[in-house]
mmCIF file of C-alpha atoms in Angstrom:
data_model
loop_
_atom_site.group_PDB
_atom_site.id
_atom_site.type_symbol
_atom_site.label_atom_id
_atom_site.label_comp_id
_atom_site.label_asym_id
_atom_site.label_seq_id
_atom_site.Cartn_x
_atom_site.Cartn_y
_atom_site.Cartn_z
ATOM 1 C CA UNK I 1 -12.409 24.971 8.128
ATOM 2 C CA UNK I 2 -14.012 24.267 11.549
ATOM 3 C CA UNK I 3 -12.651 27.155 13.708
ATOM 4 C CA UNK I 4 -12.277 29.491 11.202
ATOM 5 C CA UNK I 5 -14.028 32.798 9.934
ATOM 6 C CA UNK I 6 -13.544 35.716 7.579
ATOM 7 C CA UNK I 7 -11.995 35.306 4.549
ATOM 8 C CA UNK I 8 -9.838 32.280 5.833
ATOM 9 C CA UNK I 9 -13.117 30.331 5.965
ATOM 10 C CA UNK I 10 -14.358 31.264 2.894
ATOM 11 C CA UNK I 11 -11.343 30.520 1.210
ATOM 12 C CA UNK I 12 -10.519 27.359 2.471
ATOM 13 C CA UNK I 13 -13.944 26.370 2.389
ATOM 14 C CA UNK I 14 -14.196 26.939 -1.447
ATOM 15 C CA UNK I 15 -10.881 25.206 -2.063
ATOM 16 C CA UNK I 16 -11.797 22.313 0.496
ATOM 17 C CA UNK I 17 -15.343 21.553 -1.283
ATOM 18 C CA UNK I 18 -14.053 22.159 -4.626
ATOM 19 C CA UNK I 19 -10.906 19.551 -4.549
ATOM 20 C CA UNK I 20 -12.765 17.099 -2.515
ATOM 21 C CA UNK I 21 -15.191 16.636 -5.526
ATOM 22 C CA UNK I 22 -11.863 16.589 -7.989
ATOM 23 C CA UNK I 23 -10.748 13.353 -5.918
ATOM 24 C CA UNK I 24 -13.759 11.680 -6.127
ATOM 25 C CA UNK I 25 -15.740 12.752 -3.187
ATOM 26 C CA UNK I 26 -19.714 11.948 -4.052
ATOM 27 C CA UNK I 27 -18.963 10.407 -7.242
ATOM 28 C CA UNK I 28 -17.870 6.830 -9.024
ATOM 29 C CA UNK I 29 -14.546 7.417 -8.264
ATOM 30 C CA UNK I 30 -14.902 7.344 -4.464
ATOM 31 C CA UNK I 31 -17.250 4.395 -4.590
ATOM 32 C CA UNK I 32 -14.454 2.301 -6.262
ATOM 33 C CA UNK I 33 -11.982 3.364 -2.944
ATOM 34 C CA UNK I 34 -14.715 2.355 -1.076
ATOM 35 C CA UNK I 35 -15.592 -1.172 -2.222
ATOM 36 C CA UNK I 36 -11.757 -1.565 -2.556
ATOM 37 C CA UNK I 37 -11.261 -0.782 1.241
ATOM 38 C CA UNK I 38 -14.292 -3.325 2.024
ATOM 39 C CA UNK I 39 -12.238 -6.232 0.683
ATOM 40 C CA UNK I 40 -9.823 -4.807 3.004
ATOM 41 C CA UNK I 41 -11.929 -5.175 6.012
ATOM 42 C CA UNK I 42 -13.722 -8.136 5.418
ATOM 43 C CA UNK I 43 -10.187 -9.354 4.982
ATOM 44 C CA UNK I 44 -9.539 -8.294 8.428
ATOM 45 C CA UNK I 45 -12.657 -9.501 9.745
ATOM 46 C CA UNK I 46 -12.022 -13.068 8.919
ATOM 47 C CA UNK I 47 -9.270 -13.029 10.765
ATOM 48 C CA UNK I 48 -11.230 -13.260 13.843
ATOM 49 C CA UNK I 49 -13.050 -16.389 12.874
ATOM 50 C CA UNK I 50 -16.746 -15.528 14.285
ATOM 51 C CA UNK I 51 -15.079 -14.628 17.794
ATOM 52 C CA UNK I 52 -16.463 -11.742 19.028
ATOM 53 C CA UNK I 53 -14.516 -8.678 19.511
ATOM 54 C CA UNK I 54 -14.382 -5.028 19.352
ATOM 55 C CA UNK I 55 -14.980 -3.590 15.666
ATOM 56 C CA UNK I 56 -13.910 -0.088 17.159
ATOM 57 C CA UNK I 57 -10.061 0.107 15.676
ATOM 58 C CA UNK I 58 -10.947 -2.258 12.191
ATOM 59 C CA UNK I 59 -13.411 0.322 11.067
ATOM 60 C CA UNK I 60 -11.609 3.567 12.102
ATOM 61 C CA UNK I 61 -9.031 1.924 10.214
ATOM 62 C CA UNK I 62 -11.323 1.307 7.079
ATOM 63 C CA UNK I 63 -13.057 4.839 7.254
ATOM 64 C CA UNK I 64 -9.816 7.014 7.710
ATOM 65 C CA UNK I 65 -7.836 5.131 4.954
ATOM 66 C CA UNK I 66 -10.970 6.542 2.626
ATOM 67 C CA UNK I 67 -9.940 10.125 3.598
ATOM 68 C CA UNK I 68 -6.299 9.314 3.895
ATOM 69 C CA UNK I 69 -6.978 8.518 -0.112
ATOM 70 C CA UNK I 70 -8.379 11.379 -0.672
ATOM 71 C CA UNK I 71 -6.337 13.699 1.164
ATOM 72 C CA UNK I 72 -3.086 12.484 0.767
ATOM 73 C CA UNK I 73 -3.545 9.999 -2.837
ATOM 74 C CA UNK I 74 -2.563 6.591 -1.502
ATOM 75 C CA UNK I 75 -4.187 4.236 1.403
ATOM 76 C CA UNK I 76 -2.018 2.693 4.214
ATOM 77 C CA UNK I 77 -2.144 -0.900 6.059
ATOM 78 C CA UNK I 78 -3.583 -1.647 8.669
ATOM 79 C CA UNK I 79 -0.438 -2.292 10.703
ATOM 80 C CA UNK I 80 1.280 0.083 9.499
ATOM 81 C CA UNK I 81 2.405 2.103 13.043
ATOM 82 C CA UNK I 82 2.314 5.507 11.464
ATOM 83 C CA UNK I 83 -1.421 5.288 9.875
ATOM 84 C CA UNK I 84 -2.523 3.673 13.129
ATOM 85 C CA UNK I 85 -0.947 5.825 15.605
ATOM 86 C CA UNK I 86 -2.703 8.892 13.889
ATOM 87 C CA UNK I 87 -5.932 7.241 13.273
ATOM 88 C CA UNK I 88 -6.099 6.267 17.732
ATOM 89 C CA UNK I 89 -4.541 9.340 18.639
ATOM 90 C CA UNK I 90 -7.748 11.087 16.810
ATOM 91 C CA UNK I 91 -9.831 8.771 18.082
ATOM 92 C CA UNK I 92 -8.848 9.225 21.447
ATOM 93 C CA UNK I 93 -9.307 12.686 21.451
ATOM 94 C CA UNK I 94 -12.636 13.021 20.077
ATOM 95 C CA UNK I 95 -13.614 10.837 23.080
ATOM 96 C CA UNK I 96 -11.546 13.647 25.426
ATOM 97 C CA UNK I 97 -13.473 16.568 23.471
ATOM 98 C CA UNK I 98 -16.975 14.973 25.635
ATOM 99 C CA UNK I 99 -15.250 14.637 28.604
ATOM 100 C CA UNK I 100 -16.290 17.031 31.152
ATOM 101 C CA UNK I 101 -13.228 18.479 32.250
ATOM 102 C CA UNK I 102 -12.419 19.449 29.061
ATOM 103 C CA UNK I 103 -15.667 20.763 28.564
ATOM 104 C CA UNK I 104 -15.390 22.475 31.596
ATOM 105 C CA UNK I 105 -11.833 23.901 30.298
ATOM 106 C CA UNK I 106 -14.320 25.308 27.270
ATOM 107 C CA UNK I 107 -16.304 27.442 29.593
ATOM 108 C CA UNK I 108 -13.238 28.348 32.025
ATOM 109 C CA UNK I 109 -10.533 28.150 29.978
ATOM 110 C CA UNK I 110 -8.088 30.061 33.217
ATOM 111 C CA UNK I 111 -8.676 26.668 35.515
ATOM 112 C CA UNK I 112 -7.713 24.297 32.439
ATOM 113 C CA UNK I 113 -4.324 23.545 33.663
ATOM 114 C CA UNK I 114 -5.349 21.215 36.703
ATOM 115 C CA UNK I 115 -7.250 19.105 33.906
ATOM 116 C CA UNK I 116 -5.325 16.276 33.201
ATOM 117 C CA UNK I 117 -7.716 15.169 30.155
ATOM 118 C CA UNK I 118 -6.920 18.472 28.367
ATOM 119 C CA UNK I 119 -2.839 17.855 28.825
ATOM 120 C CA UNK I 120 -3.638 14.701 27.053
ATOM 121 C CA UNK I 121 -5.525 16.349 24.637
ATOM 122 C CA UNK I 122 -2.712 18.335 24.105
ATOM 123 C CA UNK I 123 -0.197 15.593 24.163
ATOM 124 C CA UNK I 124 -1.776 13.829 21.324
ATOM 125 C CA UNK I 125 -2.693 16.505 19.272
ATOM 126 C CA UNK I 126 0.947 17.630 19.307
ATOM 127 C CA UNK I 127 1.873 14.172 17.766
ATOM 128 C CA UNK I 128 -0.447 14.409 15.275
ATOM 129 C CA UNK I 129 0.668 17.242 13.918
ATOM 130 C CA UNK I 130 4.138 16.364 13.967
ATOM 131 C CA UNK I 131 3.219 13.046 12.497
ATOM 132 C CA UNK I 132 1.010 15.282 9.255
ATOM 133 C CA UNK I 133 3.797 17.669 8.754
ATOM 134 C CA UNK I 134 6.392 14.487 8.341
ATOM 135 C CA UNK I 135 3.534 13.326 5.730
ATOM 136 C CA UNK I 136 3.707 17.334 3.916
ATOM 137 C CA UNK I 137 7.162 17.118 4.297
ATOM 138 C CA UNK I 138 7.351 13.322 2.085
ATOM 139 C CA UNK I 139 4.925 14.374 -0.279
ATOM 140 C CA UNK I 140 6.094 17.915 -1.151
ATOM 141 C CA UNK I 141 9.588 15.985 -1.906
ATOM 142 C CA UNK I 142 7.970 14.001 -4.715
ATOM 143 C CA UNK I 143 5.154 16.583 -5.706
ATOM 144 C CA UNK I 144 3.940 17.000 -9.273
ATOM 145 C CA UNK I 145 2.309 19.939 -10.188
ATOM 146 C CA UNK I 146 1.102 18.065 -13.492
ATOM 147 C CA UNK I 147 -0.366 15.043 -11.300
ATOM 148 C CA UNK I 148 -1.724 15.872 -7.969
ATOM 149 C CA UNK I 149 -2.515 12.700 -6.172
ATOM 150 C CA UNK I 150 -4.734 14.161 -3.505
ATOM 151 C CA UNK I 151 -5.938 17.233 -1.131
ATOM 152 C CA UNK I 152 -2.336 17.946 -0.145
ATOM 153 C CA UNK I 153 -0.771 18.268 -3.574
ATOM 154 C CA UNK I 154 -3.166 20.315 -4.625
ATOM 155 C CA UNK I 155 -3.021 22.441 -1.515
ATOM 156 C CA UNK I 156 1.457 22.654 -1.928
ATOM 157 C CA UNK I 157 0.823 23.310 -5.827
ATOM 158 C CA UNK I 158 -1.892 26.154 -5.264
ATOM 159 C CA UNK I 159 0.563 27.486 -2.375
ATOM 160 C CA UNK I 160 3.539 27.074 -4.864
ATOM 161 C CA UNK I 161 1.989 29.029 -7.535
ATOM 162 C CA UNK I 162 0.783 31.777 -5.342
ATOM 163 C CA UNK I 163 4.143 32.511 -4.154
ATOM 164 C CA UNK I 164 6.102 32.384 -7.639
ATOM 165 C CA UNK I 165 3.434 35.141 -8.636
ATOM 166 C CA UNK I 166 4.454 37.181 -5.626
ATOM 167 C CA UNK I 167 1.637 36.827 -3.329
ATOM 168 C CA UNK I 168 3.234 35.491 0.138
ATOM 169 C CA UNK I 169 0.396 36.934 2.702
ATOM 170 C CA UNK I 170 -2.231 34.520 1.020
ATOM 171 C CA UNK I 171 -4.462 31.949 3.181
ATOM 172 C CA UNK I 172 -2.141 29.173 1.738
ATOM 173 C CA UNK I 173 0.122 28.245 4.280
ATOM 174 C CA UNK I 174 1.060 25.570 6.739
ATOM 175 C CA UNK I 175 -1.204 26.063 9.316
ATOM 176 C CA UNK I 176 -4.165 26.371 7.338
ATOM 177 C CA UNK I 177 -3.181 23.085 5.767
ATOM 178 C CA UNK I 178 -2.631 21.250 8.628
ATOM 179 C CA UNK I 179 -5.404 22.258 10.214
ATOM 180 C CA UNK I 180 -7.689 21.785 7.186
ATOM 181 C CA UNK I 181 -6.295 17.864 7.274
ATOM 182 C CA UNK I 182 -6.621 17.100 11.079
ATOM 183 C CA UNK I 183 -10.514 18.884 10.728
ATOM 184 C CA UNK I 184 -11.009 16.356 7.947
ATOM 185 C CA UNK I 185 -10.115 13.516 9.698
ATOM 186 C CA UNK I 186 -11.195 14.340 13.323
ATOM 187 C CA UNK I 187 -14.489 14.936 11.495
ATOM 188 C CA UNK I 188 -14.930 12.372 9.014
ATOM 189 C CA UNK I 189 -13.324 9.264 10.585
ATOM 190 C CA UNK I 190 -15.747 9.172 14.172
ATOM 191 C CA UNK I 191 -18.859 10.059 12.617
ATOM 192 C CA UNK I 192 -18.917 7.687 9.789
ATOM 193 C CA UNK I 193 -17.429 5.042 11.661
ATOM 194 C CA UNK I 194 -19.883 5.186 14.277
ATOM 195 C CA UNK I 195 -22.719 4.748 11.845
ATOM 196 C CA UNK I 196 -21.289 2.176 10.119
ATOM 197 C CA UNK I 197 -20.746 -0.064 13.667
ATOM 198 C CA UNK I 198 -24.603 0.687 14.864
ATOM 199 C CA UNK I 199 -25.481 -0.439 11.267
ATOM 200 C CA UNK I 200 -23.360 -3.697 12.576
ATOM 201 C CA UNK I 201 -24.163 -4.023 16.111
ATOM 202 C CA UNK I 202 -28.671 -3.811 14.340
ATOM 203 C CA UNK I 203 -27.547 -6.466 11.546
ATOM 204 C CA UNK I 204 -26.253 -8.492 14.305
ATOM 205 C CA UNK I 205 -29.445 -8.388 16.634
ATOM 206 C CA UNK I 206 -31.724 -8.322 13.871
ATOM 207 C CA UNK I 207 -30.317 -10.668 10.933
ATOM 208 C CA UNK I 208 -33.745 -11.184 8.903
ATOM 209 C CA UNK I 209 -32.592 -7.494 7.762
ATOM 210 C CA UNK I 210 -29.547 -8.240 5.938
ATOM 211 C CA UNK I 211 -31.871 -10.316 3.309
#
């Protein structure tokens, strides 16, 4: 979706957009996972006991398990090793993306392999996508084509359906899906989660605001 052009882009764009609405995305349905996941946090948040501390992982946690219901039907813990691996290895390399060696790498892509931030890069984005194609792998086992409990389903059933009709060369493979999924979360995760801590950090220095 990010990288892509042509008809690729157009098709997974369409399909993206068009699924994303199906699971709730800008609707009632979304705002219910949303509220739900606050109890989560605030949960989480207590925990501390008005001690300061870093709100960095908590709300990654609470943004990506929004997309992770969405995407792939069902929401994880917040200890759960697997969910928070993946959510701090994206994490971590959104922060490498603004690094300037790998920035650098962008421009001169033939001196990138004395950058040690862009073998990390690589390093973790490897994982990551070993880590989503396990998830594929577990929910393509127990797929549905009558209930589709997120992105993914409806992704495998779309790509199922395609190839019992014959068509095997269509933009519904793998890679496209994997990519599609790591786009949504590098994406979505950072960007809403750093709102969401300024909003914090200006409650916290101003609090005649939260009235």
């Amino acid at each position: 979706v990010v990288w892509s052009n042509g008809d690729s882009w157009k098709e997974m764009r369409r399909f993206v957009l068009t699924n994303l609405r199906d699971f709730g995305m800008g609707k009632k349905a979304c705002e219910d996972k949303i509220i739900e996941e606050c109890d989560y946090l605030i949960e989480v948040l207590k925990t501390f006991k008005g001690k300061a501390f870093d709100t960095t992982q908590p709300i990654n946690y609470a943004v990506s398990n929004i997309i992770c219901s969405i995407v792939y039907g069902s929401r994880f813990e917040y200890d759960d090793p697997v969910f928070t691996s993946l959510v701090d290895r994206t994490h971590r390399n959104n922060q490498l993306l603004g690094t300037p060696s790998v920035q650098m790498y962008n421009m001169f892509p033939w001196i990138g392999k004395w950058f040690a931030d862009r073998k990390e890069f690589q390093k973790l984005f490897a994982a990551n996508r070993k880590q989503n194609l396990q998830l594929f792998s577990r929910l393509k086992e127990t797929l549905n084509p009558q209930m589709c409990r997120g992105f993914v389903d409806a992704f495998l059933v779309r790509k199922q359906n395609l190839e019992e009709s014959g068509i095997t060369n269509s933009h519904f493979h793998y890679k496209n899906l994997l990519m599609t999924v790591i786009h949504l979360f590098a994406a979505g995760t950072d960007t809403t989660a750093t709102t969401l801590r300024w909003g914090l950090l200006l409650m916290a220095k101003y609090p005649k605001i939260q009235g």
